Coordinates of C-alpha atoms in Angstrom, one line a residue:
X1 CA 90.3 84.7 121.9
X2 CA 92.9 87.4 122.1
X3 CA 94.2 91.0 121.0
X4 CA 97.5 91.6 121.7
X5 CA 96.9 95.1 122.8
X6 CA 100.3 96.7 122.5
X7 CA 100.7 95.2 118.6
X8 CA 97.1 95.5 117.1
X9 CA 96.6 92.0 116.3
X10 CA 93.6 89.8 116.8
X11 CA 94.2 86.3 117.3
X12 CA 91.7 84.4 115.2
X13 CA 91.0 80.9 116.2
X14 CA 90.6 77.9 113.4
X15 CA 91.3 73.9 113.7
X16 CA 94.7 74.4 112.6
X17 CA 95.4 76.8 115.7
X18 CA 95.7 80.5 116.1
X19 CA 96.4 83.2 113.4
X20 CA 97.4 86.2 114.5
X21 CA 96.1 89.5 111.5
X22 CA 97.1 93.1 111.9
X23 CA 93.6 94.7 112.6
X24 CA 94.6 97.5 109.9
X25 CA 94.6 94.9 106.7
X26 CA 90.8 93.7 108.2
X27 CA 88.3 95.1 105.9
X28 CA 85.1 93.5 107.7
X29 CA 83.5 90.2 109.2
X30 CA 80.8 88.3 108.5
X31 CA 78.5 86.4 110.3
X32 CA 77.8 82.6 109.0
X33 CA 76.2 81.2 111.4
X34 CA 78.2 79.9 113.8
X35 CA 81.2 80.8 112.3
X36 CA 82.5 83.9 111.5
X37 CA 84.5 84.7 107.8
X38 CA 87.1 87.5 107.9
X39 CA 88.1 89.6 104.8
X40 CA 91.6 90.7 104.6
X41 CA 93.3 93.1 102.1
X42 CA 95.1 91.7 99.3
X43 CA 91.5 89.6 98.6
X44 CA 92.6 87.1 101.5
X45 CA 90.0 85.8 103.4
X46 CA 89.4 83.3 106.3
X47 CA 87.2 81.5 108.6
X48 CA 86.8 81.1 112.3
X49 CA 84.9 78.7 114.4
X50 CA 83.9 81.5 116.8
X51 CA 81.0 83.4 116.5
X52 CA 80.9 87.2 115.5
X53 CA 79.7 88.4 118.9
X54 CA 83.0 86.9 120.4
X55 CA 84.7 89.1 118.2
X56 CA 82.7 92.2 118.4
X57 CA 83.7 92.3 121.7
X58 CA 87.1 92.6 121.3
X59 CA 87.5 94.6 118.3
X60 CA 84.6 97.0 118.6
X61 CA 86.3 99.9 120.3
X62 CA 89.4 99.5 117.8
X63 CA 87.8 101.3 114.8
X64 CA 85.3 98.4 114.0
X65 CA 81.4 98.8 113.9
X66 CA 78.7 96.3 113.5
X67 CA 76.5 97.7 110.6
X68 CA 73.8 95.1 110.7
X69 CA 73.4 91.8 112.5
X70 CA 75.5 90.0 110.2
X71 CA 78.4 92.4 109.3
X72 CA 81.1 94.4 111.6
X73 CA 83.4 96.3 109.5
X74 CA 86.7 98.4 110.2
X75 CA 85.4 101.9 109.3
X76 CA 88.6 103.1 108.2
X77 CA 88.1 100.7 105.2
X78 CA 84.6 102.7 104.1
X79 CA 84.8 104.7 100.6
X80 CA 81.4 105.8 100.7
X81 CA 78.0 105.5 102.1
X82 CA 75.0 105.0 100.0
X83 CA 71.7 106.1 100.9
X84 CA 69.3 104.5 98.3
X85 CA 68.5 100.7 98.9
X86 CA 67.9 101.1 102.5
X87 CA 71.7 102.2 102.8
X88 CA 75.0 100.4 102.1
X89 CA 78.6 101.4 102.8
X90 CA 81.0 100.6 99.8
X91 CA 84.5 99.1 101.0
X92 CA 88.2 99.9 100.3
X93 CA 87.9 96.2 98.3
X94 CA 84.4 97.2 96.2
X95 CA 82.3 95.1 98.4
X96 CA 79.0 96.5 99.5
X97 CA 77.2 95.8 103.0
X98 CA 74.3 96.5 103.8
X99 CA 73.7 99.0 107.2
X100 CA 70.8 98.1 109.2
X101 CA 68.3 100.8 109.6
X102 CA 68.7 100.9 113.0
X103 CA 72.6 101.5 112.9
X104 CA 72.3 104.0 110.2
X105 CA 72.3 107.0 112.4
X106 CA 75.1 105.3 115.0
X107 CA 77.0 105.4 111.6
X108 CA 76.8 108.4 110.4
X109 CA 77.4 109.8 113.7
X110 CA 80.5 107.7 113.9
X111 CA 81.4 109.1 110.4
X112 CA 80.8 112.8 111.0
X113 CA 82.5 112.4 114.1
X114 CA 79.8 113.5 116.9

């Protein structure tokens, strides 16, 4: 597991080898087990056989945010936040995810900018 620092890439690890995605076109990650499915803009997607811990780790201080246990999301990519149904955020692509009440504030912080 890698970012290239200096070209904001994250190197994303698969059978066939290493794929190297500009962090910008990541709309979020989600957790499947222990895999860990990336959606790209353009409606690309694809999987990795590392876990989404290993990744929050390298990606979280870059403008990402895990919003719930199985979902970390590139907060540039939010449109809106929803407060009824326990609280969603709705993504540049129309996809909704769901924010752990526990995160909610941490998010809204994050959004406000406090």
């Amino acid at each position: 597991l890698q970012v290239q620092h200096n070209h904001n890439k994250l190197g994303i690890s698969s059978e066939q080898g290493i794929t190297y995605i500009d962090l910008d076109a990541l709309l979020y990650c989600k957790s499947e087990g222990p895999y860990t499915h990336f959606f790209l803009s353009g409606g690309k997607s694809m999987l990795s056989s590392k876990s989404l811990g290993e990744y929050e780790t390298l990606i979280n201080r870059k403008g990402f945010f895990r919003v719930h246990n199985s979902y970390l999301i590139n907060v540039n990519h939010i449109t809106k936040f929803v407060r009824e149904d326990g609280g969603y955020v709705v993504m540049s692509d129309n996809s909704h995810i769901t924010v752990s009440r526990r995160r909610k504030e941490d998010l809204i912080n994050l959004l406000s900018g406090h």
